[in-house]
């Protein structure tokens, strides 16, 4: 079997609520979902989701190759772009093609990807995450009540601006999830918005009121010594790593003891996740994939590693025109038996229902505010809205 071509499809997800974090939010809650479909000479196709940028530049590394050699081809893509580097959207495109090849490999074998990767159990533990900084308290309670109805016992709040507001909202999440457990796990995500001493003061104050399971991305992603100092200063675990695009970028954090929960962005693909999970396991650290909402191939990989802790589940639906063979029940994801990673694309429906949507608006939520980490008091900033 040989890879012979590809095609790109753009669909969208309507989240039904504003979504974002401390860096900004999307008021209309609609985002684009790039889909890349790898074609083969035997008619079997592999599906990848995440980024469709730089696909043309990367495809020569795969053209004419057997997709079953997926890890070798992953390294071939990295080698093809080594001069310019493999950060950002380039790494996302590598991850998208990687997911498509793993989908092909499992389809060729006639097995679901979780089985091909050696998982014994198709269930993966998850936690609820509403991308919820723009939700008022009532909508926040509604979201986590819905997730509690699916059995979730842990939840993550987007915050970092106002300690009193975050405490109030963490308790709302705790109350919603308390139907399933006497002591829900609570996490707080600051999305790289603090400096070290801000983080120490903020988290220490939160911990005097609630039992915080982890603090996520408190500092800039490369600040290995800062993360280590914070971890030593607070009781909560420090969780970070989702924006590190390459195994080598984890080395300083791990060597400094700056990460307690190793996180991996699902958009970076299966091979990256598996490699980081192995390195984390060598340090006796748990692994936690971030953003399973569309990149379901990584859910299958999570089922196959011994140190998986919990995966971020942001929504119960699917992007328009995509169906996913899974169930979200009992506080996690039950993966299906469809060969591959279980994502199917209705291209005809997508072509007939085009919606313009993007995360990459000038206002955010992926634009770091100019005064991030430089505010002396809460409340002197504002939300950047994108509609």
Short mmCIF file of C-alpha atoms in Angstrom, two decimals:
data_model
loop_
_atom_site.label_atom_id
_atom_site.label_comp_id
_atom_site.label_asym_id
_atom_site.label_seq_id
_atom_site.Cartn_x
_atom_site.Cartn_y
_atom_site.Cartn_z
CA UNK A 1 0.00 0.00 0.00
CA UNK A 2 1.23 3.47 -0.91
CA UNK A 3 0.17 6.99 0.01
CA UNK A 4 -0.82 8.71 -3.22
CA UNK A 5 -2.38 12.04 -2.28
CA UNK A 6 -4.41 14.07 0.13
CA UNK A 7 -7.30 16.46 0.28
CA UNK A 8 -8.25 19.10 2.83
CA UNK A 9 -11.72 19.84 4.15
CA UNK A 10 -12.76 22.66 6.47
CA UNK A 11 -15.69 22.19 8.79
CA UNK A 12 -16.68 23.85 12.06
CA UNK A 13 -17.74 23.23 15.61
CA UNK A 14 -20.57 25.18 17.21
CA UNK A 15 -19.85 24.93 20.93
CA UNK A 16 -23.17 26.49 21.90
CA UNK A 17 -21.43 28.82 24.35
CA UNK A 18 -18.63 31.39 24.38
CA UNK A 19 -15.26 29.70 24.86
CA UNK A 20 -11.85 30.98 25.87
CA UNK A 21 -9.46 31.73 28.67
CA UNK A 22 -7.61 34.55 30.40
CA UNK A 23 -6.13 35.62 27.04
CA UNK A 24 -9.54 36.23 25.43
CA UNK A 25 -12.63 34.41 24.24
CA UNK A 26 -14.84 33.78 21.24
CA UNK A 27 -18.24 35.22 21.95
CA UNK A 28 -20.09 33.29 19.23
CA UNK A 29 -18.51 29.94 20.20
CA UNK A 30 -17.91 28.78 16.65
CA UNK A 31 -14.49 27.50 15.57
CA UNK A 32 -13.08 26.01 12.40
CA UNK A 33 -12.00 22.38 12.23
CA UNK A 34 -9.44 21.53 9.53
CA UNK A 35 -9.57 17.93 8.30
CA UNK A 36 -6.87 16.28 6.19
CA UNK A 37 -7.64 13.03 4.36
CA UNK A 38 -4.72 10.88 3.20
CA UNK A 39 -5.41 8.83 0.07
CA UNK A 40 -3.84 5.48 -0.85
CA UNK A 41 -3.55 3.36 -3.98
CA UNK A 42 -5.88 0.76 -2.44
CA UNK A 43 -8.69 3.19 -1.72
CA UNK A 44 -8.37 3.17 2.07
CA UNK A 45 -8.24 6.69 3.48
CA UNK A 46 -6.87 8.06 6.74
CA UNK A 47 -8.34 11.04 8.58
CA UNK A 48 -6.44 13.61 10.59
CA UNK A 49 -7.74 16.72 12.32
CA UNK A 50 -5.89 19.70 13.73
CA UNK A 51 -3.96 21.90 11.28
CA UNK A 52 -3.96 21.99 7.49
CA UNK A 53 -1.18 24.55 7.21
CA UNK A 54 2.09 23.39 5.63
CA UNK A 55 0.58 20.12 4.42
CA UNK A 56 1.87 20.79 0.90
CA UNK A 57 5.38 21.32 2.25
CA UNK A 58 5.29 18.12 4.32
CA UNK A 59 3.54 15.75 1.93
CA UNK A 60 6.64 14.88 -0.16
CA UNK A 61 7.98 13.10 2.93
CA UNK A 62 4.97 10.75 2.69
CA UNK A 63 4.27 10.55 -1.03
CA UNK A 64 4.61 6.99 -2.31
CA UNK A 65 5.38 5.60 1.14
CA UNK A 66 3.66 2.76 3.00
CA UNK A 67 1.58 4.42 5.78
CA UNK A 68 2.19 1.48 8.09
CA UNK A 69 5.70 2.87 8.65
CA UNK A 70 4.10 5.70 10.58
CA UNK A 71 6.80 6.38 13.19
CA UNK A 72 9.51 6.34 10.55
CA UNK A 73 7.49 8.71 8.39
CA UNK A 74 6.90 10.95 11.40
CA UNK A 75 10.65 11.34 11.77
CA UNK A 76 10.94 11.85 8.03
CA UNK A 77 8.59 14.84 8.30
CA UNK A 78 10.64 16.26 11.17
CA UNK A 79 13.81 15.83 9.13
CA UNK A 80 12.26 17.60 6.15
CA UNK A 81 11.72 20.82 8.13
CA UNK A 82 14.71 20.71 10.50
CA UNK A 83 16.26 23.96 9.23
CA UNK A 84 13.14 26.06 9.80
CA UNK A 85 12.09 24.10 12.87
CA UNK A 86 8.90 22.29 13.75
CA UNK A 87 7.12 24.69 16.10
CA UNK A 88 3.55 25.98 16.04
CA UNK A 89 1.41 25.28 12.99
CA UNK A 90 4.17 23.24 11.37
CA UNK A 91 4.13 20.81 14.30
CA UNK A 92 0.35 20.83 14.16
CA UNK A 93 0.44 19.80 10.51
CA UNK A 94 2.89 17.00 11.33
CA UNK A 95 0.46 15.89 14.05
CA UNK A 96 -2.49 15.95 11.67
CA UNK A 97 -0.71 13.78 9.11
CA UNK A 98 0.50 11.52 11.92
CA UNK A 99 -3.09 10.97 13.08
CA UNK A 100 -4.16 10.18 9.52
CA UNK A 101 -1.39 7.57 9.17
CA UNK A 102 -2.26 5.90 12.47
CA UNK A 103 -5.88 5.82 11.26
CA UNK A 104 -4.69 4.09 8.08
CA UNK A 105 -2.48 1.64 9.95
CA UNK A 106 -5.36 0.54 12.16
CA UNK A 107 -7.82 0.35 9.25
CA UNK A 108 -5.38 -1.81 7.29
CA UNK A 109 -5.14 -4.10 10.32
CA UNK A 110 -8.92 -4.11 10.65
CA UNK A 111 -8.74 -3.01 14.27
CA UNK A 112 -9.68 0.02 16.35
CA UNK A 113 -6.56 2.06 17.05
CA UNK A 114 -6.71 1.44 20.80
CA UNK A 115 -6.47 -2.30 20.14
CA UNK A 116 -3.63 -1.90 17.62
CA UNK A 117 -1.66 0.15 20.16
CA UNK A 118 -1.99 -2.60 22.75
CA UNK A 119 -4.62 -1.19 25.10
CA UNK A 120 -6.41 -3.71 27.29
CA UNK A 121 -9.29 -1.40 28.24
CA UNK A 122 -11.17 0.88 25.86
CA UNK A 123 -12.19 3.28 28.65
CA UNK A 124 -10.12 6.36 29.43
CA UNK A 125 -10.63 8.52 32.50
CA UNK A 126 -11.54 12.15 31.82
CA UNK A 127 -12.21 15.48 33.47
CA UNK A 128 -14.71 18.17 32.48
CA UNK A 129 -13.36 21.43 31.08
CA UNK A 130 -15.70 24.14 29.86
CA UNK A 131 -13.21 26.66 28.39
CA UNK A 132 -15.43 28.68 30.64
CA UNK A 133 -13.94 32.07 31.50
CA UNK A 134 -16.74 33.92 29.67
CA UNK A 135 -19.59 31.95 31.25
CA UNK A 136 -21.51 33.64 34.03
CA UNK A 137 -22.02 31.69 37.24
CA UNK A 138 -25.38 30.28 36.14
CA UNK A 139 -24.05 29.03 32.81
CA UNK A 140 -20.98 27.65 34.56
CA UNK A 141 -23.20 25.64 36.89
CA UNK A 142 -25.28 24.43 33.94
CA UNK A 143 -22.24 23.17 32.05
CA UNK A 144 -20.77 21.24 34.98
CA UNK A 145 -24.18 19.88 35.96
CA UNK A 146 -24.46 18.47 32.43
CA UNK A 147 -21.01 16.94 32.75
CA UNK A 148 -21.87 15.55 36.18
CA UNK A 149 -24.82 13.79 34.55
CA UNK A 150 -22.22 11.98 32.42
CA UNK A 151 -20.44 10.81 35.55
CA UNK A 152 -17.55 13.29 35.76
CA UNK A 153 -15.97 13.75 39.16
CA UNK A 154 -13.35 16.38 38.30
CA UNK A 155 -13.40 19.74 36.55
CA UNK A 156 -11.08 22.50 35.40
CA UNK A 157 -11.76 26.23 35.64
CA UNK A 158 -10.26 28.82 33.34
CA UNK A 159 -9.20 31.70 35.56
CA UNK A 160 -6.28 33.63 36.92
CA UNK A 161 -7.57 37.20 37.01
CA UNK A 162 -9.54 37.49 40.22
CA UNK A 163 -8.87 35.21 43.18
CA UNK A 164 -12.24 35.75 44.87
CA UNK A 165 -14.11 35.09 41.63
CA UNK A 166 -12.07 31.95 40.99
CA UNK A 167 -12.78 30.65 44.49
CA UNK A 168 -16.50 31.24 44.06
CA UNK A 169 -16.50 29.53 40.67
CA UNK A 170 -14.41 26.58 41.84
CA UNK A 171 -17.02 25.99 44.53
CA UNK A 172 -19.75 26.09 41.87
CA UNK A 173 -17.92 23.34 39.99
CA UNK A 174 -17.42 21.41 43.21
CA UNK A 175 -21.12 21.61 44.04
CA UNK A 176 -22.13 20.42 40.57
CA UNK A 177 -19.79 17.43 40.62
CA UNK A 178 -20.51 16.49 44.24
CA UNK A 179 -23.41 14.32 43.09
CA UNK A 180 -20.80 11.74 41.98
CA UNK A 181 -18.17 11.95 44.70
CA UNK A 182 -17.67 13.30 48.18
CA UNK A 183 -14.56 15.20 47.12
CA UNK A 184 -14.42 16.32 43.46
CA UNK A 185 -11.02 17.07 41.96
CA UNK A 186 -10.64 20.77 41.12
CA UNK A 187 -8.11 22.24 38.71
CA UNK A 188 -7.33 25.85 37.78
CA UNK A 189 -5.84 26.89 34.42
CA UNK A 190 -4.08 30.27 34.25
CA UNK A 191 -2.86 29.90 30.65
CA UNK A 192 0.62 31.34 31.23
CA UNK A 193 -0.73 34.61 32.62
CA UNK A 194 1.41 35.03 35.79
CA UNK A 195 4.98 35.60 36.84
CA UNK A 196 6.44 33.36 39.52
CA UNK A 197 5.62 35.35 42.65
CA UNK A 198 2.14 36.15 41.40
CA UNK A 199 1.60 32.42 40.95
CA UNK A 200 2.90 31.56 44.44
CA UNK A 201 0.66 34.16 46.13
CA UNK A 202 -2.40 33.34 44.03
CA UNK A 203 -2.23 29.56 44.37
CA UNK A 204 -1.34 29.71 48.07
CA UNK A 205 -4.42 31.85 48.72
CA UNK A 206 -6.64 29.49 46.69
CA UNK A 207 -5.29 26.51 48.63
CA UNK A 208 -6.28 28.05 51.95
CA UNK A 209 -9.91 27.74 50.81
CA UNK A 210 -10.15 24.71 48.51
CA UNK A 211 -8.21 21.52 47.83
CA UNK A 212 -6.66 22.30 44.45
CA UNK A 213 -5.60 19.20 42.51
CA UNK A 214 -3.40 21.04 40.02
CA UNK A 215 -2.53 24.47 38.74
CA UNK A 216 -2.16 24.45 34.98
CA UNK A 217 0.18 26.57 32.86
CA UNK A 218 0.86 29.10 35.63
CA UNK A 219 4.02 30.49 33.95
CA UNK A 220 5.47 30.77 30.48
CA UNK A 221 5.87 27.33 28.98
CA UNK A 222 9.70 27.46 28.88
CA UNK A 223 10.26 28.63 32.48
CA UNK A 224 11.67 25.39 33.88
CA UNK A 225 13.21 26.86 37.03
CA UNK A 226 10.11 28.94 37.76
CA UNK A 227 7.83 25.92 37.51
CA UNK A 228 10.15 23.98 39.81
CA UNK A 229 10.17 26.76 42.41
CA UNK A 230 6.38 27.01 42.24
CA UNK A 231 5.94 23.27 42.63
CA UNK A 232 8.07 23.38 45.78
CA UNK A 233 6.08 26.32 47.17
CA UNK A 234 2.51 25.01 46.81
CA UNK A 235 0.63 21.79 47.53
CA UNK A 236 -1.13 21.57 44.17
CA UNK A 237 0.56 19.69 41.35
CA UNK A 238 1.97 21.83 38.55
CA UNK A 239 0.58 20.73 35.18
CA UNK A 240 2.11 21.97 31.94
CA UNK A 241 3.42 20.89 28.55
CA UNK A 242 0.47 21.16 26.16
CA UNK A 243 2.14 23.90 24.10
CA UNK A 244 5.55 22.25 23.89
CA UNK A 245 6.00 21.17 20.28
CA UNK A 246 8.63 18.48 20.38
CA UNK A 247 9.98 15.91 22.79
CA UNK A 248 13.19 17.88 23.27
CA UNK A 249 11.28 20.85 24.72
CA UNK A 250 10.27 18.79 27.75
CA UNK A 251 13.86 18.11 28.80
CA UNK A 252 14.50 21.35 30.77
CA UNK A 253 11.20 21.06 32.66
CA UNK A 254 11.80 17.42 33.54
CA UNK A 255 15.43 17.96 34.52
CA UNK A 256 14.47 20.88 36.77
CA UNK A 257 11.60 19.00 38.43
CA UNK A 258 9.26 21.66 37.10
CA UNK A 259 6.28 19.52 36.12
CA UNK A 260 4.18 17.16 38.25
CA UNK A 261 1.51 16.33 35.65
CA UNK A 262 2.94 16.11 32.14
CA UNK A 263 0.47 17.47 29.61
CA UNK A 264 0.44 16.93 25.85
CA UNK A 265 -1.62 18.86 23.32
CA UNK A 266 -3.76 16.38 21.38
CA UNK A 267 -3.37 18.43 18.22
CA UNK A 268 0.28 17.34 18.07
CA UNK A 269 -0.66 13.76 17.19
CA UNK A 270 -0.28 10.19 18.38
CA UNK A 271 3.46 9.65 17.96
CA UNK A 272 4.36 12.76 19.95
CA UNK A 273 1.95 11.72 22.73
CA UNK A 274 3.39 8.21 22.93
CA UNK A 275 6.97 9.47 23.06
CA UNK A 276 6.26 12.04 25.77
CA UNK A 277 4.27 9.45 27.75
CA UNK A 278 7.26 7.10 27.68
CA UNK A 279 9.64 9.80 28.90
CA UNK A 280 7.18 10.80 31.63
CA UNK A 281 6.84 7.18 32.70
CA UNK A 282 10.63 6.98 33.06
CA UNK A 283 10.32 9.79 35.65
CA UNK A 284 7.31 8.20 37.40
CA UNK A 285 5.11 11.07 36.20
CA UNK A 286 1.51 10.88 34.99
CA UNK A 287 0.49 11.98 31.49
CA UNK A 288 -2.63 13.99 30.66
CA UNK A 289 -3.76 14.83 27.10
CA UNK A 290 -5.30 18.28 26.57
CA UNK A 291 -8.12 18.94 24.11
CA UNK A 292 -9.58 15.56 23.11
CA UNK A 293 -12.66 17.24 21.70
CA UNK A 294 -11.69 16.78 18.03
CA UNK A 295 -8.34 14.98 18.00
CA UNK A 296 -9.75 11.62 19.04
CA UNK A 297 -6.81 9.59 17.79
CA UNK A 298 -4.91 10.60 20.93
CA UNK A 299 -7.71 9.16 23.09
CA UNK A 300 -6.83 5.76 21.65
CA UNK A 301 -3.16 6.36 22.44
CA UNK A 302 -4.05 7.40 26.00
CA UNK A 303 -5.77 4.06 26.53
CA UNK A 304 -2.53 2.27 25.67
CA UNK A 305 -0.06 3.92 28.09
CA UNK A 306 0.37 2.85 31.74
CA UNK A 307 0.71 6.36 33.18
CA UNK A 308 -2.41 8.03 31.76
CA UNK A 309 -4.04 10.13 34.49
CA UNK A 310 -7.05 11.93 33.00
CA UNK A 311 -7.94 13.50 29.65
CA UNK A 312 -9.56 16.89 29.06
CA UNK A 313 -13.14 16.57 27.77
CA UNK A 314 -14.42 19.96 26.62
CA UNK A 315 -17.69 19.13 24.93
CA UNK A 316 -20.20 16.34 24.36
CA UNK A 317 -20.84 17.01 20.68
CA UNK A 318 -18.80 16.72 17.47
CA UNK A 319 -17.81 19.07 14.65
CA UNK A 320 -20.36 19.41 11.87
CA UNK A 321 -20.13 16.53 9.41
CA UNK A 322 -17.97 14.35 11.63
CA UNK A 323 -19.14 11.29 13.53
CA UNK A 324 -16.99 9.74 16.24
CA UNK A 325 -17.35 6.15 17.41
CA UNK A 326 -17.25 6.70 21.16
CA UNK A 327 -19.44 7.30 24.19
CA UNK A 328 -18.88 9.87 26.91
CA UNK A 329 -20.13 8.16 30.06
CA UNK A 330 -19.02 7.32 33.58
CA UNK A 331 -16.68 10.29 33.73
CA UNK A 332 -14.66 9.39 30.67
CA UNK A 333 -14.65 8.10 27.11
CA UNK A 334 -15.56 4.62 25.94
CA UNK A 335 -13.85 4.02 22.60
CA UNK A 336 -15.64 2.08 19.89
CA UNK A 337 -14.77 -0.92 17.69
CA UNK A 338 -14.65 0.81 14.30
CA UNK A 339 -11.30 0.14 12.59
CA UNK A 340 -9.05 3.19 12.83
CA UNK A 341 -9.63 5.96 15.34
CA UNK A 342 -13.36 5.99 14.69
CA UNK A 343 -13.79 9.38 12.99
CA UNK A 344 -15.88 9.50 9.79
CA UNK A 345 -16.31 12.53 7.53
CA UNK A 346 -19.44 13.45 5.57
CA UNK A 347 -17.75 15.60 2.93
CA UNK A 348 -20.96 16.28 0.99
CA UNK A 349 -22.71 17.72 4.03
CA UNK A 350 -19.67 19.83 4.90
CA UNK A 351 -19.43 21.29 1.38
CA UNK A 352 -23.10 22.26 1.53
CA UNK A 353 -22.78 23.91 4.95
CA UNK A 354 -19.75 26.15 5.02
CA UNK A 355 -19.33 28.38 8.06
CA UNK A 356 -16.47 30.81 8.45
CA UNK A 357 -14.87 30.43 11.87
CA UNK A 358 -11.42 30.76 13.33
CA UNK A 359 -9.54 30.71 16.61
CA UNK A 360 -6.98 33.03 15.07
CA UNK A 361 -8.77 36.35 15.42
CA UNK A 362 -6.84 39.49 16.27
CA UNK A 363 -8.68 39.82 19.59
CA UNK A 364 -7.90 36.33 20.91
CA UNK A 365 -8.09 33.86 22.55
CA UNK A 366 -4.63 32.96 21.25
CA UNK A 367 -3.24 36.48 21.57
CA UNK A 368 -1.33 37.15 24.79
CA UNK A 369 -2.46 40.44 26.40
CA UNK A 370 0.21 43.13 26.51
CA UNK A 371 0.06 43.39 30.32
CA UNK A 372 -0.07 39.67 31.12
CA UNK A 373 2.05 39.06 34.21
CA UNK A 374 2.44 42.81 34.79
CA UNK A 375 -0.74 43.71 36.70
CA UNK A 376 -0.46 44.73 40.34
CA UNK A 377 -4.17 44.45 41.16
CA UNK A 378 -7.04 42.42 39.70
CA UNK A 379 -9.74 44.17 37.75
CA UNK A 380 -7.55 46.57 35.80
CA UNK A 381 -7.84 44.47 32.67
CA UNK A 382 -10.71 43.51 30.38
CA UNK A 383 -11.87 40.71 28.17
CA UNK A 384 -10.90 40.95 24.52
CA UNK A 385 -14.03 39.88 22.70
CA UNK A 386 -14.15 38.14 19.35
CA UNK A 387 -17.55 37.73 17.82
#
